[in-house]
Amino acid sequence: MPNIFNRLRKQESLASSQVPIVDGESPDVSPISRPMSLPAPMNQRQSSRNWGPRAFTYANNMSRRSTSHRRSTLEGGQVPELTKMQPAGLREPWLVFRRSIMNSWINILLLVIPVGIASHPAHFPDVAIFVLNFFAIIPLAKILGYATEQMSLHLGDVLGGLINATLGNVVELLVGILALVKGEVEIVQTSLAGSIIANLLLVAGSCFFFGGLKNNEQVFNEHAAQSYGSLLAMAILSTLLPAAYNSLNAKDADLKSGTLTLSHVTAIFLLIIYIAYLFFQLRTHVNLFSAIPLQDRKAAALKPKKVDADEEKNVDSAQAAETAVATTAATPENTASAATSHDQIDVIEESPTNNENKTTEDEDDEEEIELTLWASVVLLLITVGIIGVCAEFLVSSIDGLTTSWNLSRSFVGIIILAIVGNASEHYSAISVAVKNKMDLALGVAVGSSIQIALFVTPVLCIIGWIIDQPMSLYFSPFTTVVLFVTVLLVNYIIGDGRTNWLEGLVLIISYTIIGVAYFLYPKDMDTSTSLN
């Protein structure tokens, strides 16, 4: 035992000689040099009592630093930065593959891809083909998002944000194009409406619910929420006008022709609005979409403490004393004392703890480049190609699925296909919401709905115009009402810039009710508004 303690003392003295002294304080003893199971020597514990409370704060901050920060120091007492990860390039395909599939547990479903692709040539039942390719697309959507994010990190904020926003819904776009080529206008319309509803109710509701369970209340940028609400209202207007137009008392041929023309013109203007929205968000008014400061988020997330009767009396007496002091005339001595107190408060606010919290937040928000630009592009192209194959088999098996399971085509489009396209967004949004980053979670959930409404839907409408398919913005009356109520409910909840778990539960239950309604929808009714 004496040999052990001698060796520990020698390590502690060596570690203390490497740690810099801040403001004349005693150095911190690195916890690496002393195992937690062994007590510190008596002289070390006694000397630590003389450091003072501020030295303890500094010591705790130093002890929370990473191992690489504690093992070495630079000249002048500065702690070196961590070595950044080197991006993997095309000459390291195995490293690119490993980083692509090891970033999420959802990627375990990649094992289903070979079976799903082989199921169609092997003439599996339609139900098996649909289920296998359904689960195969989920991890592919996650890898697609990863490749898009890595590529956007190389291209800067503006161009990277544009690519990230445009390619964020490639799954819905590919499924819609393949279904549109096959003439499945009903599937295209219901899958688009289902993606908007799932993002606004299921994804956003899950973020509010699970984030609210951990945090008392979560805040986000109110200006960004109001911008989202106005864009969603614009999207709903584009579906209400064709529905109102078709209620006119006119000939069917004139209504069909007029509805298609109205849809095509509206689709062009929706794309203009979407481009303007990207320019507004990424260039001219970036500050309106900035995240709420960490200090305000932590203050809102604190759960209120229960106060008993004695504490309430103490609070009342303290408030009465403060009122009496406030009514007293100010004197130069009081003014100087207040200024001194204010200076002390400023010193406390600039303590190492607060500085470290800001540093920790910046490190958490900073994304690290893991792939080179060309590796990201190649990964993106390969993923899109595999998604296209799986989506082709998925769409071709829908008829057999609805017949075997006795499901309506509207339920498949609104609920099932929507879950496929939003699986990766659902996981990512909940993860950041639990970490009390509600601005990012809201951008994923509501922002994805805006992309579908203002970009994917008009693009598919224009593609249908080009290939002579009657794809319009005239949804069924039932779907139009559901979309209107969904946007109205979400705007009410996010309008004040604050949310809690109850509001999330309201959104989740609303989505469940809508799912039950579409499940019970009569199978023999045509819910689409195909204008053939």
Short mmCIF file of C-alpha atoms in Angstrom, two decimals:
data_model
loop_
_atom_site.label_atom_id
_atom_site.label_comp_id
_atom_site.label_asym_id
_atom_site.label_seq_id
_atom_site.Cartn_x
_atom_site.Cartn_y
_atom_site.Cartn_z
CA MET A 1 0.00 0.00 0.00
CA PRO A 2 2.72 2.59 0.70
CA ASN A 3 4.13 1.95 -2.78
CA ILE A 4 0.72 2.53 -4.31
CA PHE A 5 0.21 5.85 -2.51
CA ASN A 6 3.72 7.01 -3.38
CA ARG A 7 3.06 6.28 -7.03
CA LEU A 8 -0.29 8.11 -6.84
CA ARG A 9 1.30 11.17 -5.22
CA LYS A 10 3.96 11.25 -7.93
CA GLN A 11 1.26 11.11 -10.66
CA GLU A 12 -0.77 13.83 -8.97
CA SER A 13 2.22 16.14 -8.69
CA LEU A 14 3.02 15.54 -12.35
CA ALA A 15 -0.58 16.25 -13.40
CA SER A 16 -0.79 19.38 -11.27
CA SER A 17 2.38 20.76 -12.85
CA GLN A 18 0.76 20.45 -16.31
CA VAL A 19 -2.55 22.14 -15.50
CA PRO A 20 -2.53 25.94 -16.05
CA ILE A 21 -3.18 28.38 -13.21
CA VAL A 22 -6.11 30.72 -13.82
CA ASP A 23 -6.32 34.08 -12.03
CA GLY A 24 -3.81 33.03 -9.40
CA GLU A 25 -5.84 30.01 -8.33
CA SER A 26 -4.44 26.67 -7.36
CA PRO A 27 -4.17 24.12 -10.14
CA ASP A 28 -6.70 21.37 -10.69
CA VAL A 29 -5.79 17.77 -10.01
CA SER A 30 -6.76 15.64 -12.94
CA PRO A 31 -9.05 12.73 -12.03
CA ILE A 32 -7.18 10.52 -14.48
CA SER A 33 -4.27 10.30 -12.11
CA ARG A 34 -6.36 9.04 -9.17
CA PRO A 35 -8.84 6.13 -9.46
CA MET A 36 -12.26 6.75 -7.94
CA SER A 37 -12.08 3.68 -5.74
CA LEU A 38 -8.99 4.91 -3.82
CA PRO A 39 -9.21 7.89 -1.41
CA ALA A 40 -7.01 10.89 -1.98
CA PRO A 41 -4.12 11.42 0.47
CA MET A 42 -4.92 13.55 3.51
CA ASN A 43 -2.62 16.42 2.57
CA GLN A 44 -4.30 16.73 -0.83
CA ARG A 45 -7.77 16.79 0.69
CA GLN A 46 -6.76 19.38 3.26
CA SER A 47 -5.15 21.61 0.64
CA SER A 48 -8.26 21.45 -1.51
CA ARG A 49 -10.35 22.88 1.33
CA ASN A 50 -8.30 26.07 1.20
CA TRP A 51 -8.96 26.69 -2.49
CA GLY A 52 -12.30 28.47 -1.98
CA PRO A 53 -15.65 28.02 -3.74
CA ARG A 54 -14.57 29.52 -7.05
CA ALA A 55 -11.60 27.19 -7.24
CA PHE A 56 -13.99 24.27 -6.74
CA THR A 57 -16.05 25.51 -9.69
CA TYR A 58 -12.93 25.67 -11.82
CA ALA A 59 -11.87 22.19 -10.68
CA ASN A 60 -15.25 20.73 -11.55
CA ASN A 61 -15.17 22.34 -14.97
CA MET A 62 -11.69 20.96 -15.62
CA SER A 63 -12.70 17.48 -14.49
CA ARG A 64 -15.54 17.38 -17.03
CA ARG A 65 -13.26 17.94 -19.97
CA SER A 66 -12.42 15.11 -22.30
CA THR A 67 -9.50 12.78 -21.68
CA SER A 68 -7.48 14.14 -24.57
CA HIS A 69 -7.81 17.67 -23.16
CA ARG A 70 -6.43 16.60 -19.80
CA ARG A 71 -3.44 14.54 -20.91
CA SER A 72 -1.47 17.25 -22.64
CA THR A 73 -1.18 21.02 -22.76
CA LEU A 74 0.31 23.54 -25.10
CA GLU A 75 2.88 26.17 -24.26
CA GLY A 76 1.44 29.05 -22.30
CA GLY A 77 -1.01 26.82 -20.41
CA GLN A 78 -3.60 26.51 -23.22
CA VAL A 79 -5.51 23.30 -23.74
CA PRO A 80 -5.15 21.90 -27.28
CA GLU A 81 -8.15 21.26 -29.51
CA LEU A 82 -9.35 17.75 -30.23
CA THR A 83 -8.10 16.16 -33.42
CA LYS A 84 -10.87 16.31 -36.01
CA MET A 85 -11.99 13.27 -37.94
CA GLN A 86 -10.52 13.03 -41.42
CA PRO A 87 -13.18 12.79 -44.17
CA ALA A 88 -13.36 9.43 -45.94
CA GLY A 89 -12.93 9.56 -49.72
CA LEU A 90 -13.53 7.30 -52.70
CA ARG A 91 -10.17 5.62 -52.12
CA GLU A 92 -11.50 4.33 -48.79
CA PRO A 93 -14.79 2.63 -49.76
CA TRP A 94 -14.87 0.45 -46.68
CA LEU A 95 -14.55 3.49 -44.39
CA VAL A 96 -17.30 5.30 -46.31
CA PHE A 97 -19.52 2.24 -46.02
CA ARG A 98 -18.85 1.88 -42.30
CA ARG A 99 -19.54 5.52 -41.49
CA SER A 100 -22.72 5.44 -43.57
CA ILE A 101 -24.29 2.44 -41.88
CA MET A 102 -22.95 2.91 -38.34
CA ASN A 103 -24.61 6.29 -37.68
CA SER A 104 -28.02 4.89 -36.64
CA TRP A 105 -29.51 1.70 -35.24
CA ILE A 106 -32.24 1.90 -37.90
CA ASN A 107 -29.67 0.75 -40.46
CA ILE A 108 -29.97 -2.80 -39.14
CA LEU A 109 -32.90 -3.00 -41.57
CA LEU A 110 -30.39 -2.84 -44.45
CA LEU A 111 -30.30 -6.62 -44.20
CA VAL A 112 -33.81 -6.65 -45.70
CA ILE A 113 -32.74 -4.91 -48.94
CA PRO A 114 -31.37 -7.98 -50.81
CA VAL A 115 -34.43 -10.01 -49.90
CA GLY A 116 -36.77 -7.19 -50.89
CA ILE A 117 -35.12 -6.74 -54.29
CA ALA A 118 -35.09 -10.49 -54.94
CA SER A 119 -38.73 -10.90 -53.87
CA HIS A 120 -40.18 -9.52 -57.11
CA PRO A 121 -38.17 -11.68 -59.59
CA ALA A 122 -38.80 -14.67 -57.32
CA HIS A 123 -42.57 -14.05 -57.59
CA PHE A 124 -43.22 -13.68 -53.88
CA PRO A 125 -46.81 -12.86 -52.84
CA ASP A 126 -47.69 -9.19 -53.19
CA VAL A 127 -48.03 -8.80 -49.44
CA ALA A 128 -44.50 -10.11 -48.87
CA ILE A 129 -43.10 -7.89 -51.63
CA PHE A 130 -44.78 -4.83 -50.13
CA VAL A 131 -43.67 -5.56 -46.55
CA LEU A 132 -40.06 -6.36 -47.47
CA ASN A 133 -39.59 -3.26 -49.62
CA PHE A 134 -41.48 -1.20 -47.04
CA PHE A 135 -38.85 -1.97 -44.40
CA ALA A 136 -36.01 -1.73 -46.94
CA ILE A 137 -36.80 1.89 -47.81
CA ILE A 138 -36.69 3.05 -44.16
CA PRO A 139 -32.89 2.69 -43.64
CA LEU A 140 -32.25 3.87 -47.20
CA ALA A 141 -34.06 7.11 -46.39
CA LYS A 142 -31.82 7.51 -43.35
CA ILE A 143 -28.63 7.00 -45.41
CA LEU A 144 -29.97 9.38 -48.04
CA GLY A 145 -30.39 12.06 -45.39
CA TYR A 146 -26.87 11.39 -44.11
CA ALA A 147 -25.34 11.72 -47.58
CA THR A 148 -27.30 14.93 -48.21
CA GLU A 149 -26.12 16.46 -44.93
CA GLN A 150 -22.50 15.57 -45.63
CA MET A 151 -22.70 17.06 -49.10
CA SER A 152 -24.31 20.25 -47.78
CA LEU A 153 -21.45 20.73 -45.29
CA HIS A 154 -19.01 21.07 -48.22
CA LEU A 155 -21.12 23.51 -50.22
CA GLY A 156 -21.73 26.21 -47.63
CA ASP A 157 -24.85 27.45 -45.90
CA VAL A 158 -26.85 28.73 -48.87
CA LEU A 159 -26.18 26.07 -51.49
CA GLY A 160 -25.99 23.33 -48.87
CA GLY A 161 -29.28 24.37 -47.34
CA LEU A 162 -30.89 24.44 -50.79
CA ILE A 163 -29.70 20.91 -51.58
CA ASN A 164 -30.70 19.64 -48.16
CA ALA A 165 -34.18 21.11 -48.51
CA THR A 166 -34.62 19.87 -52.08
CA LEU A 167 -33.36 16.32 -51.58
CA GLY A 168 -34.99 15.90 -48.17
CA ASN A 169 -38.09 14.29 -49.70
CA VAL A 170 -36.59 12.20 -52.47
CA VAL A 171 -38.44 9.09 -51.25
CA GLU A 172 -41.86 10.72 -51.64
CA LEU A 173 -40.81 12.15 -55.00
CA LEU A 174 -39.61 8.80 -56.36
CA VAL A 175 -42.66 6.91 -55.13
CA GLY A 176 -44.92 9.60 -56.60
CA ILE A 177 -43.21 9.59 -60.00
CA LEU A 178 -43.33 5.80 -60.31
CA ALA A 179 -46.97 5.70 -59.26
CA LEU A 180 -47.82 8.55 -61.62
CA VAL A 181 -46.23 6.76 -64.58
CA LYS A 182 -48.42 3.74 -63.82
CA GLY A 183 -51.51 5.97 -63.72
CA GLU A 184 -52.00 5.63 -59.96
CA VAL A 185 -53.18 9.21 -59.41
CA GLU A 186 -55.13 8.22 -56.30
CA ILE A 187 -52.03 6.73 -54.66
CA VAL A 188 -49.99 9.84 -55.49
CA GLN A 189 -52.55 12.25 -54.04
CA THR A 190 -53.18 10.25 -50.87
CA SER A 191 -49.47 9.64 -50.23
CA LEU A 192 -48.73 13.37 -50.54
CA ALA A 193 -51.59 14.29 -48.22
CA GLY A 194 -50.55 11.51 -45.85
CA SER A 195 -46.97 12.79 -45.68
CA ILE A 196 -48.17 16.29 -44.75
CA ILE A 197 -50.55 14.94 -42.11
CA ALA A 198 -47.98 12.52 -40.67
CA ASN A 199 -45.31 15.21 -40.35
CA LEU A 200 -47.61 17.76 -38.74
CA LEU A 201 -49.47 15.44 -36.38
CA LEU A 202 -47.41 12.29 -35.76
CA VAL A 203 -43.84 13.60 -36.05
CA ALA A 204 -44.43 17.03 -34.49
CA GLY A 205 -46.73 15.52 -31.87
CA SER A 206 -44.12 12.94 -30.89
CA CYS A 207 -41.50 15.70 -30.59
CA PHE A 208 -43.74 17.76 -28.32
CA PHE A 209 -44.78 14.73 -26.25
CA PHE A 210 -41.42 13.05 -25.63
CA GLY A 211 -39.61 16.37 -25.32
CA GLY A 212 -42.23 17.55 -22.83
CA LEU A 213 -41.86 14.44 -20.68
CA LYS A 214 -38.23 15.34 -20.01
CA ASN A 215 -38.63 19.13 -19.98
CA ASN A 216 -41.35 21.10 -18.26
CA GLU A 217 -41.89 23.41 -21.21
CA GLN A 218 -40.02 23.86 -24.47
CA VAL A 219 -39.62 27.10 -26.38
CA PHE A 220 -38.78 27.78 -30.01
CA ASN A 221 -38.53 30.75 -32.35
CA GLU A 222 -41.97 32.32 -32.57
CA HIS A 223 -41.14 34.20 -35.79
CA ALA A 224 -40.12 30.97 -37.55
CA ALA A 225 -43.32 29.27 -36.36
CA GLN A 226 -45.44 32.11 -37.76
CA SER A 227 -43.63 31.85 -41.09
CA TYR A 228 -44.29 28.12 -41.16
CA GLY A 229 -47.96 28.72 -40.39
CA SER A 230 -48.41 31.22 -43.22
CA LEU A 231 -46.76 28.89 -45.74
CA LEU A 232 -48.93 25.97 -44.64
CA ALA A 233 -52.03 28.16 -44.99
CA MET A 234 -50.90 29.00 -48.52
CA ALA A 235 -50.57 25.29 -49.28
CA ILE A 236 -54.08 24.56 -48.00
CA LEU A 237 -55.43 27.41 -50.11
CA SER A 238 -54.07 25.65 -53.19
CA THR A 239 -56.22 22.59 -52.37
CA LEU A 240 -59.34 24.49 -51.26
CA LEU A 241 -59.66 26.49 -54.48
CA PRO A 242 -59.92 23.44 -56.82
CA ALA A 243 -62.44 21.87 -54.42
CA ALA A 244 -64.52 25.05 -54.41
CA TYR A 245 -64.22 25.34 -58.19
CA ASN A 246 -65.60 21.81 -58.66
CA SER A 247 -68.66 22.69 -56.58
CA LEU A 248 -69.84 25.10 -59.31
CA ASN A 249 -72.89 24.18 -61.32
CA ALA A 250 -71.30 23.61 -64.70
CA LYS A 251 -70.69 20.89 -67.25
CA ASP A 252 -68.40 18.06 -66.19
CA ALA A 253 -66.12 18.53 -69.19
CA ASP A 254 -65.67 22.23 -68.41
CA LEU A 255 -65.03 21.49 -64.73
CA LYS A 256 -62.39 18.86 -65.51
CA SER A 257 -60.58 21.05 -68.00
CA GLY A 258 -60.76 24.10 -65.74
CA THR A 259 -59.57 22.12 -62.69
CA LEU A 260 -56.50 20.83 -64.53
CA THR A 261 -55.65 24.30 -65.82
CA LEU A 262 -56.13 25.84 -62.36
CA SER A 263 -53.94 23.11 -60.82
CA HIS A 264 -51.13 23.60 -63.34
CA VAL A 265 -51.06 27.39 -62.89
CA THR A 266 -51.24 27.05 -59.10
CA ALA A 267 -48.38 24.52 -59.14
CA ILE A 268 -46.14 27.00 -60.93
CA PHE A 269 -46.87 29.72 -58.39
CA LEU A 270 -46.31 27.29 -55.50
CA LEU A 271 -42.84 26.56 -56.83
CA ILE A 272 -42.19 30.31 -57.00
CA ILE A 273 -43.30 30.64 -53.37
CA TYR A 274 -41.02 27.75 -52.38
CA ILE A 275 -37.97 29.31 -54.06
CA ALA A 276 -38.76 32.64 -52.43
CA TYR A 277 -39.11 30.89 -49.06
CA LEU A 278 -35.66 29.32 -49.41
CA PHE A 279 -34.14 32.67 -50.36
CA PHE A 280 -35.92 34.30 -47.43
CA GLN A 281 -34.73 31.66 -44.95
CA LEU A 282 -31.17 31.17 -46.17
CA ARG A 283 -30.22 34.65 -47.35
CA THR A 284 -32.26 37.72 -46.42
CA HIS A 285 -33.84 36.86 -43.03
CA VAL A 286 -31.60 34.25 -41.49
CA ASN A 287 -31.96 35.84 -38.05
CA LEU A 288 -35.70 35.15 -37.97
CA PHE A 289 -35.00 31.39 -38.02
CA SER A 290 -32.21 31.37 -35.43
CA ALA A 291 -32.58 29.06 -32.45
CA ILE A 292 -33.62 30.23 -29.00
CA PRO A 293 -30.56 30.74 -26.71
CA LEU A 294 -29.61 27.82 -24.49
CA GLN A 295 -30.16 29.82 -21.31
CA ASP A 296 -33.81 30.56 -22.21
CA ARG A 297 -34.44 26.93 -23.18
CA LYS A 298 -33.04 25.69 -19.89
CA ALA A 299 -35.11 28.19 -17.92
CA ALA A 300 -38.31 27.03 -19.63
CA ALA A 301 -37.38 23.35 -19.19
CA LEU A 302 -37.00 23.61 -15.40
CA LYS A 303 -39.85 21.92 -13.59
CA PRO A 304 -41.48 24.05 -10.84
CA LYS A 305 -40.75 23.04 -7.26
CA LYS A 306 -43.46 22.47 -4.70
CA VAL A 307 -43.60 25.21 -2.05
CA ASP A 308 -45.05 24.45 1.40
CA ALA A 309 -46.83 26.90 3.72
CA ASP A 310 -43.70 27.94 5.63
CA GLU A 311 -41.81 28.73 2.43
CA GLU A 312 -44.76 30.76 1.15
CA LYS A 313 -44.71 32.85 4.36
CA ASN A 314 -40.98 33.44 3.93
CA VAL A 315 -41.50 34.46 0.32
CA ASP A 316 -44.29 36.85 1.28
CA SER A 317 -42.16 38.44 4.01
CA ALA A 318 -39.21 38.77 1.62
CA GLN A 319 -41.41 40.43 -0.98
CA ALA A 320 -42.75 42.83 1.65
CA ALA A 321 -39.21 43.74 2.70
CA GLU A 322 -38.20 44.32 -0.93
CA THR A 323 -41.22 46.60 -1.39
CA ALA A 324 -40.29 48.62 1.70
CA VAL A 325 -36.71 48.99 0.47
CA ALA A 326 -37.87 50.04 -2.99
CA THR A 327 -39.98 52.88 -1.58
CA THR A 328 -36.98 54.30 0.30
CA ALA A 329 -35.31 57.27 -1.34
CA ALA A 330 -32.14 56.40 -3.23
CA THR A 331 -28.85 57.66 -1.79
CA PRO A 332 -25.36 57.83 -3.33
CA GLU A 333 -24.27 55.06 -0.98
CA ASN A 334 -27.15 52.83 -2.13
CA THR A 335 -26.41 53.65 -5.76
CA ALA A 336 -22.75 52.68 -5.33
CA SER A 337 -23.76 49.49 -3.52
CA ALA A 338 -26.18 48.59 -6.31
CA ALA A 339 -23.51 49.19 -8.93
CA THR A 340 -21.10 46.97 -7.00
CA SER A 341 -23.72 44.22 -6.76
CA HIS A 342 -24.41 44.53 -10.47
CA ASP A 343 -20.72 44.12 -11.22
CA GLN A 344 -20.59 41.04 -9.03
CA ILE A 345 -23.55 39.56 -10.85
CA ASP A 346 -21.80 40.16 -14.18
CA VAL A 347 -18.74 38.34 -12.89
CA ILE A 348 -20.85 35.40 -11.80
CA GLU A 349 -22.61 35.24 -15.16
CA GLU A 350 -19.24 35.10 -16.89
CA SER A 351 -18.02 32.27 -14.71
CA PRO A 352 -16.31 29.26 -16.29
CA THR A 353 -19.49 27.19 -15.82
CA ASN A 354 -21.56 29.42 -18.09
CA ASN A 355 -18.73 29.69 -20.60
CA GLU A 356 -18.41 25.94 -20.66
CA ASN A 357 -22.15 25.53 -21.21
CA LYS A 358 -21.92 27.80 -24.24
CA THR A 359 -18.91 25.87 -25.51
CA THR A 360 -20.68 22.55 -24.99
CA GLU A 361 -23.70 23.77 -26.90
CA ASP A 362 -21.55 24.96 -29.79
CA GLU A 363 -19.73 21.63 -29.88
CA ASP A 364 -23.02 19.72 -29.87
CA ASP A 365 -24.50 21.84 -32.65
CA GLU A 366 -21.37 21.70 -34.81
CA GLU A 367 -21.56 18.96 -37.43
CA GLU A 368 -18.37 17.18 -38.37
CA ILE A 369 -17.47 16.38 -41.96
CA GLU A 370 -17.09 12.60 -42.22
CA LEU A 371 -17.14 12.14 -46.02
CA THR A 372 -15.55 14.02 -48.88
CA LEU A 373 -17.75 15.80 -51.41
CA TRP A 374 -17.39 13.17 -54.13
CA ALA A 375 -17.88 10.32 -51.67
CA SER A 376 -21.13 12.00 -50.56
CA VAL A 377 -22.28 12.41 -54.18
CA VAL A 378 -21.54 8.76 -55.04
CA LEU A 379 -23.27 7.56 -51.88
CA LEU A 380 -26.28 9.74 -52.73
CA LEU A 381 -26.55 8.38 -56.28
CA ILE A 382 -26.23 4.75 -55.18
CA THR A 383 -28.86 5.23 -52.47
CA VAL A 384 -31.29 6.94 -54.85
CA GLY A 385 -30.87 4.08 -57.33
CA ILE A 386 -31.62 1.42 -54.72
CA ILE A 387 -34.61 3.42 -53.43
CA GLY A 388 -35.93 3.62 -56.99
CA VAL A 389 -35.81 -0.18 -57.36
CA CYS A 390 -37.50 -0.79 -54.00
CA ALA A 391 -40.12 1.88 -54.69
CA GLU A 392 -40.90 0.31 -58.07
CA PHE A 393 -41.61 -3.07 -56.45
CA LEU A 394 -43.51 -1.38 -53.62
CA VAL A 395 -45.90 0.46 -55.93
CA SER A 396 -46.47 -2.60 -58.14
CA SER A 397 -47.60 -4.67 -55.14
CA ILE A 398 -50.19 -2.18 -53.79
CA ASP A 399 -53.12 -3.73 -55.67
CA GLY A 400 -52.38 -7.18 -54.31
CA LEU A 401 -51.95 -5.78 -50.80
CA THR A 402 -55.32 -3.99 -50.80
CA THR A 403 -57.03 -7.14 -52.07
CA SER A 404 -55.35 -9.55 -49.65
CA TRP A 405 -55.74 -7.39 -46.52
CA ASN A 406 -59.07 -5.85 -47.58
CA LEU A 407 -57.71 -2.33 -47.19
CA SER A 408 -58.75 0.81 -49.01
CA ARG A 409 -56.25 2.44 -51.32
CA SER A 410 -56.68 5.68 -49.41
CA PHE A 411 -55.54 4.01 -46.17
CA VAL A 412 -52.44 2.65 -47.90
CA GLY A 413 -51.56 6.08 -49.28
CA ILE A 414 -52.47 8.24 -46.28
CA ILE A 415 -51.05 6.04 -43.49
CA ILE A 416 -48.72 3.27 -44.70
CA LEU A 417 -46.78 5.02 -47.46
CA ALA A 418 -46.55 8.18 -45.37
CA ILE A 419 -44.83 6.27 -42.58
CA VAL A 420 -42.24 4.94 -45.05
CA GLY A 421 -41.26 8.38 -46.24
CA ASN A 422 -41.12 9.94 -42.78
CA ALA A 423 -39.39 7.22 -40.76
CA SER A 424 -35.98 8.90 -40.75
CA GLU A 425 -37.47 12.35 -40.03
CA HIS A 426 -39.47 10.86 -37.18
CA TYR A 427 -36.40 9.39 -35.50
CA SER A 428 -34.22 12.48 -36.03
CA ALA A 429 -36.85 14.93 -34.83
CA ILE A 430 -37.60 13.03 -31.62
CA SER A 431 -33.89 12.68 -30.85
CA VAL A 432 -33.24 16.43 -30.99
CA ALA A 433 -36.53 17.25 -29.23
CA VAL A 434 -35.54 15.18 -26.20
CA LYS A 435 -32.29 17.17 -26.11
CA ASN A 436 -34.39 20.36 -25.83
CA LYS A 437 -33.51 21.56 -29.34
CA MET A 438 -37.08 22.28 -30.36
CA ASP A 439 -36.15 24.76 -33.11
CA LEU A 440 -34.35 22.00 -34.98
CA ALA A 441 -37.12 19.47 -34.30
CA LEU A 442 -39.78 21.89 -35.54
CA GLY A 443 -37.73 22.60 -38.63
CA VAL A 444 -37.57 18.87 -39.41
CA ALA A 445 -41.26 18.13 -38.78
CA VAL A 446 -43.02 21.25 -40.07
CA GLY A 447 -40.31 22.09 -42.60
CA SER A 448 -40.71 18.69 -44.23
CA SER A 449 -44.46 19.28 -44.60
CA ILE A 450 -43.76 22.63 -46.26
CA GLN A 451 -41.36 20.96 -48.70
CA ILE A 452 -43.96 18.37 -49.66
CA ALA A 453 -46.76 20.94 -50.02
CA LEU A 454 -44.80 23.61 -51.88
CA PHE A 455 -42.23 21.54 -53.80
CA VAL A 456 -43.04 17.83 -54.19
CA THR A 457 -46.77 18.27 -54.87
CA PRO A 458 -46.44 20.97 -57.58
CA VAL A 459 -43.51 19.13 -59.19
CA LEU A 460 -45.61 15.95 -59.48
CA CYS A 461 -48.51 18.00 -60.81
CA ILE A 462 -46.28 19.45 -63.53
CA ILE A 463 -44.80 16.01 -64.33
CA GLY A 464 -48.34 14.67 -64.73
CA TRP A 465 -49.03 17.58 -67.09
CA ILE A 466 -45.97 16.64 -69.16
CA ILE A 467 -46.73 12.89 -69.38
CA ASP A 468 -50.47 13.53 -69.90
CA GLN A 469 -51.68 12.16 -66.58
CA PRO A 470 -54.65 13.89 -64.84
CA MET A 471 -52.68 14.81 -61.72
CA SER A 472 -54.33 17.84 -60.12
CA LEU A 473 -54.47 19.66 -56.80
CA TYR A 474 -58.13 18.68 -56.41
CA PHE A 475 -58.13 16.16 -53.54
CA SER A 476 -61.20 14.37 -52.29
CA PRO A 477 -63.52 16.44 -50.04
CA PHE A 478 -62.75 14.20 -47.08
CA THR A 479 -58.96 14.59 -47.51
CA THR A 480 -59.31 18.36 -48.05
CA VAL A 481 -61.20 18.73 -44.77
CA VAL A 482 -58.59 16.65 -42.92
CA LEU A 483 -55.75 18.78 -44.32
CA PHE A 484 -57.54 22.01 -43.37
CA VAL A 485 -58.21 20.90 -39.78
CA THR A 486 -54.64 19.58 -39.42
CA VAL A 487 -53.04 22.87 -40.45
CA LEU A 488 -55.48 24.84 -38.30
CA LEU A 489 -54.71 22.72 -35.21
CA VAL A 490 -50.93 22.88 -35.68
CA ASN A 491 -51.02 26.66 -36.19
CA TYR A 492 -52.90 27.07 -32.91
CA ILE A 493 -50.30 25.01 -31.04
CA ILE A 494 -47.09 26.50 -32.43
CA GLY A 495 -48.32 30.10 -32.60
CA ASP A 496 -47.15 31.10 -29.11
CA GLY A 497 -43.62 29.67 -29.47
CA ARG A 498 -44.03 27.32 -26.49
CA THR A 499 -45.15 23.71 -26.18
CA ASN A 500 -45.54 20.88 -23.67
CA TRP A 501 -46.34 17.18 -23.58
CA LEU A 502 -50.13 17.69 -23.49
CA GLU A 503 -50.11 19.51 -26.81
CA GLY A 504 -48.03 16.69 -28.27
CA LEU A 505 -50.54 14.13 -27.01
CA VAL A 506 -53.35 16.10 -28.66
CA LEU A 507 -51.58 15.89 -32.03
CA ILE A 508 -50.82 12.17 -31.68
CA ILE A 509 -54.41 11.30 -30.76
CA SER A 510 -55.68 13.44 -33.65
CA TYR A 511 -53.50 11.44 -36.04
CA THR A 512 -54.80 8.19 -34.55
CA ILE A 513 -58.42 9.28 -35.09
CA ILE A 514 -57.66 10.20 -38.70
CA GLY A 515 -56.01 6.79 -39.21
CA VAL A 516 -59.08 5.00 -37.87
CA ALA A 517 -61.32 7.09 -40.15
CA TYR A 518 -59.32 6.13 -43.24
CA PHE A 519 -59.18 2.49 -42.13
CA LEU A 520 -62.99 2.42 -41.96
CA TYR A 521 -63.43 4.27 -45.23
CA PRO A 522 -65.60 2.21 -47.62
CA LYS A 523 -63.47 0.17 -49.99
CA ASP A 524 -65.84 0.55 -52.92
CA MET A 525 -65.79 4.36 -52.85
CA ASP A 526 -63.33 6.19 -55.04
CA THR A 527 -61.63 8.69 -52.75
CA SER A 528 -59.56 10.13 -55.56
CA THR A 529 -60.71 12.88 -57.87
CA SER A 530 -59.12 11.60 -61.04
CA LEU A 531 -60.14 13.80 -63.94
CA ASN A 532 -60.04 11.14 -66.65
#
